[in-house]
Amino acid sequence: MNSLLIEQIKMIIDDSLPPISNISNILALLFYELDDVNWVGLYACDDQKKECTLGPFQGRVACTRIAYRSGVVGTCADTRQTMLINNVHEFAGHIACDAASQSELVVPLIHADRLLAVLDIDSPTLNHFNTDIKETMEAIAPLLARLLAKQYDL
């Protein structure tokens, strides 16, 4: 687990700022500190509509709506399980928002047993994500979930 990255994220969180400011800075930090990634962002999840909607991100223009059970993002939202995909082209129903993406890591952001969003990270390299990156992002997930809960006044 990358303890330094986790500590950096904790250090940049300023509770006197609107949560979206902190979320945006965390995503920028991840985008520039993680090696070989081409997209880092959030998709807000709506369990009633069974839909994920594009939130703050770093990278190229992205898909704006993804249905639950569609692609890696929608599957993560539906199952509430982290998805580490070594080759997105082998994932049934993959949605190619950026043709350069080859592997993907998506982590659910849950607060008080409510799915608020998913953290989506793409890489242009096959087999890029490993257990260390997965565990680091799962450790960061509660920090982002707490900020989202504050943003939504939950």
XYZ file of N, CA and C in Angstrom:
462
model
N 0.849 -1.175 0.000
C 0.000 0.000 0.000
C 0.894 1.237 0.000
N 0.490 2.249 -0.745
C 1.268 3.477 -0.851
C 0.863 4.444 0.268
N 1.506 4.295 1.408
C 1.196 5.124 2.582
C 1.485 6.593 2.336
N 2.522 6.889 1.545
C 2.875 8.279 1.262
C 1.746 8.975 0.499
N 1.191 8.313 -0.488
C 0.087 8.898 -1.257
C -1.129 9.129 -0.362
N -1.417 8.189 0.492
C -2.547 8.334 1.419
C -2.319 9.523 2.342
N -1.115 9.671 2.850
C -0.787 10.808 3.724
C -0.875 12.125 2.970
N -0.421 12.150 1.706
C -0.524 13.365 0.895
C -1.986 13.780 0.758
N -2.840 12.812 0.526
C -4.264 13.113 0.368
C -4.836 13.658 1.675
N -4.491 13.038 2.777
C -4.971 13.531 4.071
C -4.495 14.960 4.324
N -3.277 15.269 3.889
C -2.702 16.601 4.122
C -3.378 17.694 3.284
N -3.866 17.349 2.084
C -4.462 18.397 1.252
C -5.941 18.635 1.562
N -6.546 17.759 2.337
C -7.949 17.968 2.697
C -8.041 19.120 3.689
N -8.805 20.118 3.296
C -9.019 21.306 4.122
C -10.522 21.404 4.396
N -10.933 21.049 5.601
C -12.364 21.010 5.928
C -13.040 22.376 5.910
N -12.253 23.456 5.807
C -12.865 24.778 5.707
C -13.306 25.084 4.270
N -12.892 24.245 3.321
C -13.263 24.432 1.917
C -14.516 23.636 1.580
N -15.205 24.015 0.519
C -16.312 23.175 0.052
C -15.755 21.795 -0.318
N -16.486 20.732 -0.043
C -15.988 19.386 -0.339
C -15.539 19.198 -1.785
N -16.234 19.814 -2.732
C -15.876 19.647 -4.145
C -14.463 20.153 -4.424
N -14.012 21.158 -3.683
C -12.639 21.656 -3.841
C -11.642 20.589 -3.419
N -11.901 19.946 -2.296
C -11.021 18.878 -1.824
C -11.048 17.676 -2.770
N -12.220 17.305 -3.216
C -12.359 16.177 -4.140
C -11.570 16.454 -5.416
N -11.702 17.650 -5.950
C -10.992 18.016 -7.173
C -9.483 17.935 -6.984
N -8.992 18.414 -5.853
C -7.555 18.347 -5.592
C -7.076 16.905 -5.421
N -7.864 16.074 -4.784
C -7.490 14.660 -4.627
C -7.387 13.992 -5.992
N -8.348 14.247 -6.867
C -8.314 13.647 -8.196
C -7.116 14.146 -9.000
N -6.796 15.417 -8.879
C -5.608 15.954 -9.558
C -4.335 15.299 -9.021
N -4.256 15.151 -7.712
C -3.094 14.500 -7.106
C -2.952 13.075 -7.630
N -4.045 12.324 -7.655
C -3.987 10.956 -8.164
C -3.567 10.917 -9.626
N -4.123 11.810 -10.428
C -3.816 11.841 -11.860
C -2.332 12.079 -12.103
N -1.746 12.978 -11.331
C -0.349 13.324 -11.564
C 0.644 12.486 -10.772
N 0.206 11.831 -9.718
C 1.121 11.018 -8.911
C 1.127 9.540 -9.292
N 0.018 9.037 -9.799
C -0.019 7.640 -10.228
C 0.685 7.526 -11.571
N 1.515 6.527 -11.715
C 2.215 6.306 -12.977
C 1.270 5.780 -14.032
N 1.443 6.276 -15.251
C 0.824 5.693 -16.429
C -0.697 5.583 -16.350
N -1.352 6.663 -15.950
C -2.819 6.702 -16.000
C -3.241 7.801 -16.976
N -4.348 7.589 -17.663
C -4.835 8.593 -18.603
C -6.199 9.171 -18.212
N -6.770 8.677 -17.114
C -8.054 9.218 -16.650
C -8.260 8.842 -15.201
N -8.681 9.821 -14.398
C -9.031 9.603 -12.991
C -10.257 10.456 -12.707
N -11.314 9.840 -12.208
C -12.491 10.638 -11.911
C -13.543 9.883 -11.131
N -14.621 10.597 -10.862
C -15.741 10.044 -10.116
C -16.980 9.986 -10.997
N -17.774 8.966 -10.749
C -19.124 8.883 -11.299
C -20.074 8.809 -10.115
N -20.982 9.781 -10.030
C -22.002 9.780 -8.982
C -23.001 8.674 -9.284
N -23.416 7.947 -8.251
C -24.311 6.800 -8.429
C -25.707 7.114 -7.901
N -26.698 6.726 -8.672
C -28.102 6.914 -8.303
C -28.770 5.541 -8.322
N -28.981 4.971 -7.135
C -29.574 3.634 -7.035
C -31.008 3.593 -7.564
N -31.741 4.701 -7.462
C -33.120 4.700 -7.956
C -33.164 4.655 -9.476
N -32.333 5.461 -10.124
C -32.287 5.473 -11.588
C -31.395 4.367 -12.146
N -30.603 3.729 -11.247
C -29.638 2.702 -11.675
C -28.704 3.274 -12.736
N -28.112 4.431 -12.375
C -27.309 5.167 -13.334
C -26.146 5.871 -12.646
N -25.016 5.923 -13.334
C -23.840 6.662 -12.865
C -23.670 7.883 -13.767
N -23.445 9.041 -13.148
C -23.307 10.288 -13.889
C -21.922 10.871 -13.646
N -21.310 11.338 -14.702
C -19.964 11.901 -14.637
C -19.859 13.007 -13.591
N -18.815 12.915 -12.792
C -18.503 13.927 -11.795
C -17.151 14.542 -12.099
N -16.483 15.096 -11.088
C -15.169 15.702 -11.304
C -14.168 14.664 -11.809
N -13.260 15.109 -12.693
C -12.264 14.185 -13.237
C -11.056 14.931 -13.781
N -10.020 14.166 -14.084
C -8.830 14.619 -14.775
C -8.645 13.711 -15.976
N -8.473 14.282 -17.159
C -8.265 13.491 -18.358
C -9.126 14.000 -19.495
N -9.213 13.172 -20.536
C -9.996 13.537 -21.717
C -11.497 13.502 -21.426
N -12.263 14.065 -22.341
C -13.716 14.039 -22.250
C -14.166 12.601 -22.044
N -15.192 12.426 -21.209
C -15.604 11.073 -20.810
C -17.087 10.832 -21.074
N -17.480 9.591 -20.937
C -18.899 9.225 -21.000
C -19.615 9.946 -19.864
N -20.806 10.454 -20.122
C -21.507 11.234 -19.106
C -22.504 10.431 -18.287
N -23.080 9.381 -18.878
C -24.031 8.525 -18.156
C -23.702 7.064 -18.448
N -23.663 6.284 -17.381
C -23.404 4.851 -17.525
C -24.431 4.109 -16.667
N -25.173 3.238 -17.296
C -26.185 2.460 -16.583
C -25.518 1.418 -15.691
N -26.149 1.139 -14.562
C -25.692 0.034 -13.727
C -25.641 -1.222 -14.602
N -24.664 -2.064 -14.329
C -24.413 -3.313 -15.052
C -23.778 -3.091 -16.418
N -23.531 -1.830 -16.816
C -22.888 -1.553 -18.103
C -21.430 -1.171 -17.875
N -20.552 -1.812 -18.592
C -19.140 -1.496 -18.482
C -18.596 -1.771 -17.093
N -17.366 -1.385 -16.880
C -16.712 -1.620 -15.593
C -17.320 -0.715 -14.523
N -17.568 0.540 -14.864
C -18.157 1.486 -13.909
C -19.537 1.007 -13.455
N -20.403 0.666 -14.394
C -21.751 0.222 -14.063
C -21.776 -1.098 -13.306
N -20.817 -1.970 -13.607
C -20.730 -3.241 -12.886
C -20.286 -3.016 -11.451
N -19.326 -2.119 -11.260
C -18.884 -1.781 -9.904
C -20.044 -1.193 -9.108
N -20.786 -0.280 -9.728
C -21.929 0.336 -9.038
C -22.973 -0.715 -8.666
N -23.218 -1.637 -9.561
C -24.235 -2.659 -9.324
C -23.817 -3.647 -8.231
N -22.542 -4.029 -8.226
C -22.065 -5.049 -7.280
C -21.480 -4.463 -5.996
N -21.140 -3.170 -6.039
C -20.465 -2.500 -4.921
C -19.134 -3.176 -4.584
N -18.512 -3.758 -5.581
C -17.228 -4.427 -5.418
C -16.183 -3.737 -6.292
N -14.962 -3.645 -5.787
C -13.863 -3.103 -6.568
C -13.647 -3.975 -7.799
N -13.433 -3.316 -8.929
C -13.197 -4.015 -10.196
C -11.787 -3.670 -10.671
N -10.916 -4.659 -10.774
C -9.575 -4.486 -11.322
C -9.545 -5.279 -12.621
N -9.491 -4.570 -13.738
C -9.580 -5.194 -15.059
C -8.250 -5.007 -15.781
N -7.564 -6.111 -16.022
C -6.244 -6.061 -16.659
C -6.301 -5.729 -18.142
N -7.380 -6.145 -18.803
C -7.548 -5.881 -20.224
C -9.021 -5.570 -20.461
N -9.323 -4.296 -20.656
C -10.725 -3.883 -20.792
C -11.395 -4.490 -22.022
N -10.603 -4.875 -23.013
C -11.174 -5.441 -24.237
C -11.689 -6.859 -24.017
N -11.290 -7.464 -22.916
C -11.772 -8.798 -22.575
C -12.932 -8.745 -21.578
N -13.346 -7.536 -21.183
C -14.445 -7.372 -20.235
C -15.749 -7.247 -21.030
N -16.642 -8.188 -20.830
C -17.916 -8.178 -21.566
C -18.671 -6.883 -21.291
N -19.061 -6.204 -22.329
C -19.832 -4.974 -22.181
C -19.003 -3.741 -21.895
N -17.689 -3.833 -22.101
C -16.831 -2.669 -21.850
C -17.291 -1.475 -22.676
N -17.280 -0.297 -22.055
C -17.638 0.945 -22.733
C -16.349 1.705 -23.004
N -16.050 1.940 -24.264
C -14.794 2.613 -24.633
C -15.001 4.120 -24.691
N -14.906 4.769 -23.535
C -15.001 6.229 -23.506
C -13.738 6.845 -24.109
N -12.594 6.214 -23.874
C -11.314 6.639 -24.443
C -10.651 5.389 -25.015
N -10.477 5.353 -26.314
C -9.914 4.176 -26.985
C -8.504 3.861 -26.502
N -7.827 4.822 -25.893
C -6.461 4.597 -25.406
C -6.429 3.741 -24.137
N -7.529 3.685 -23.413
C -7.558 2.937 -22.152
C -7.470 1.440 -22.414
N -6.578 0.779 -21.678
C -6.362 -0.656 -21.826
C -6.692 -1.438 -20.553
N -6.495 -0.800 -19.397
C -6.829 -1.442 -18.121
C -7.541 -0.425 -17.246
N -8.275 -0.940 -16.238
C -9.144 -0.050 -15.464
C -9.295 -0.564 -14.032
N -9.381 0.381 -13.120
C -9.633 0.086 -11.711
C -10.789 0.975 -11.272
N -11.842 0.365 -10.728
C -13.006 1.121 -10.266
C -13.330 0.684 -8.841
N -13.448 1.684 -7.943
C -13.651 1.421 -6.516
C -14.942 2.102 -6.057
N -15.824 1.369 -5.385
C -17.056 1.991 -4.879
C -16.759 2.928 -3.701
N -17.482 4.040 -3.662
C -17.355 5.008 -2.572
C -18.648 4.959 -1.767
N -18.570 4.331 -0.614
C -19.748 4.040 0.205
C -19.641 4.778 1.534
N -20.740 5.421 1.923
C -20.819 6.110 3.217
C -22.130 5.709 3.883
N -22.050 5.264 5.127
C -23.238 4.838 5.881
C -24.068 3.846 5.064
N -23.391 2.903 4.459
C -23.991 1.833 3.663
C -24.712 2.335 2.415
N -24.414 3.563 1.996
C -25.023 4.113 0.787
C -23.941 4.332 -0.269
N -24.141 3.799 -1.460
C -23.220 4.007 -2.565
C -23.419 5.424 -3.089
N -22.368 6.243 -2.968
C -22.455 7.625 -3.416
C -21.861 7.817 -4.807
N -20.774 7.101 -5.069
C -20.062 7.272 -6.340
C -19.089 6.119 -6.509
N -18.422 6.107 -7.652
C -17.295 5.201 -7.858
C -16.107 6.025 -8.314
N -14.941 5.604 -7.880
C -13.676 6.177 -8.329
C -13.211 5.333 -9.502
N -12.997 5.954 -10.645
C -12.615 5.260 -11.869
C -11.227 5.730 -12.287
N -10.332 4.772 -12.529
C -8.970 5.088 -12.963
C -8.649 4.223 -14.169
N -8.204 4.856 -15.257
C -7.858 4.151 -16.484
C -6.372 4.286 -16.772
N -5.827 3.263 -17.416
C -4.431 3.285 -17.854
C -4.359 2.886 -19.324
N -3.430 3.479 -20.074
C -3.244 3.079 -21.462
C -2.391 1.808 -21.608
N -2.073 1.175 -20.488
C -1.219 -0.012 -20.478
C -1.996 -1.223 -19.983
N -1.878 -2.329 -20.687
C -2.479 -3.580 -20.238
C -1.855 -4.013 -18.919
N -2.639 -4.661 -18.068
C -2.143 -5.218 -16.796
C -1.450 -4.180 -15.916
N -1.911 -2.954 -15.975
C -1.234 -1.887 -15.227
C -1.500 -1.943 -13.721
N -2.715 -2.215 -13.333
C -3.084 -2.135 -11.926
C -2.746 -3.432 -11.200
N -2.228 -3.273 -9.982
C -1.849 -4.429 -9.180
C -2.520 -4.340 -7.814
N -2.258 -5.307 -6.975
C -2.874 -5.357 -5.648
C -2.505 -4.140 -4.811
N -1.279 -3.655 -4.934
C -0.843 -2.487 -4.167
C -1.670 -1.250 -4.524
N -1.838 -0.998 -5.823
C -2.637 0.159 -6.257
C -4.092 -0.028 -5.815
N -4.604 -1.245 -5.978
C -5.990 -1.536 -5.572
C -6.183 -1.250 -4.083
N -5.303 -1.757 -3.250
C -5.415 -1.558 -1.799
C -5.259 -0.089 -1.426
N -4.392 0.624 -2.117
C -4.217 2.054 -1.856
C -5.500 2.809 -2.179
N -6.110 2.525 -3.321
C -7.345 3.213 -3.710
C -8.497 2.840 -2.779
N -8.519 1.594 -2.311
C -9.556 1.192 -1.350
C -9.351 1.896 -0.011
N -8.123 2.240 0.335
C -7.858 2.996 1.571
C -8.226 4.468 1.405
N -8.136 4.974 0.195
C -8.495 6.368 -0.100
C -10.016 6.522 -0.221
N -10.700 5.462 -0.616
C -12.146 5.507 -0.859
C -12.951 6.104 0.300
N -12.696 5.720 1.563
C -13.490 6.313 2.653
C -13.274 7.828 2.799
N -12.087 8.307 2.454
C -11.822 9.753 2.520
C -12.675 10.476 1.484
N -12.718 9.940 0.272
C -13.557 10.536 -0.768
C -15.039 10.405 -0.430
N -15.436 9.261 0.100
C -16.843 9.049 0.466
C -17.289 10.043 1.536
N -16.418 10.295 2.509
C -16.744 11.259 3.564
C -16.946 12.658 2.973
N -16.082 13.043 2.037
C -16.224 14.352 1.383
C -17.499 14.429 0.552
N -17.813 13.343 -0.144
C -19.059 13.321 -0.921
C -20.280 13.413 -0.023
N -20.253 12.714 1.094
C -21.369 12.773 2.042
C -21.559 14.202 2.543
N -20.465 14.868 2.817
C -20.526 16.270 3.260
C -21.060 17.156 2.129
N -20.635 16.888 0.891
C -21.098 17.657 -0.264
C -22.614 17.533 -0.414
N -23.126 16.313 -0.182
C -24.565 16.053 -0.338
C -25.350 16.275 0.947
N -24.677 16.771 1.997
C -25.322 16.993 3.306
C -25.955 15.724 3.867
N -25.228 14.633 3.786
C -25.720 13.352 4.330
C -25.247 13.123 5.732
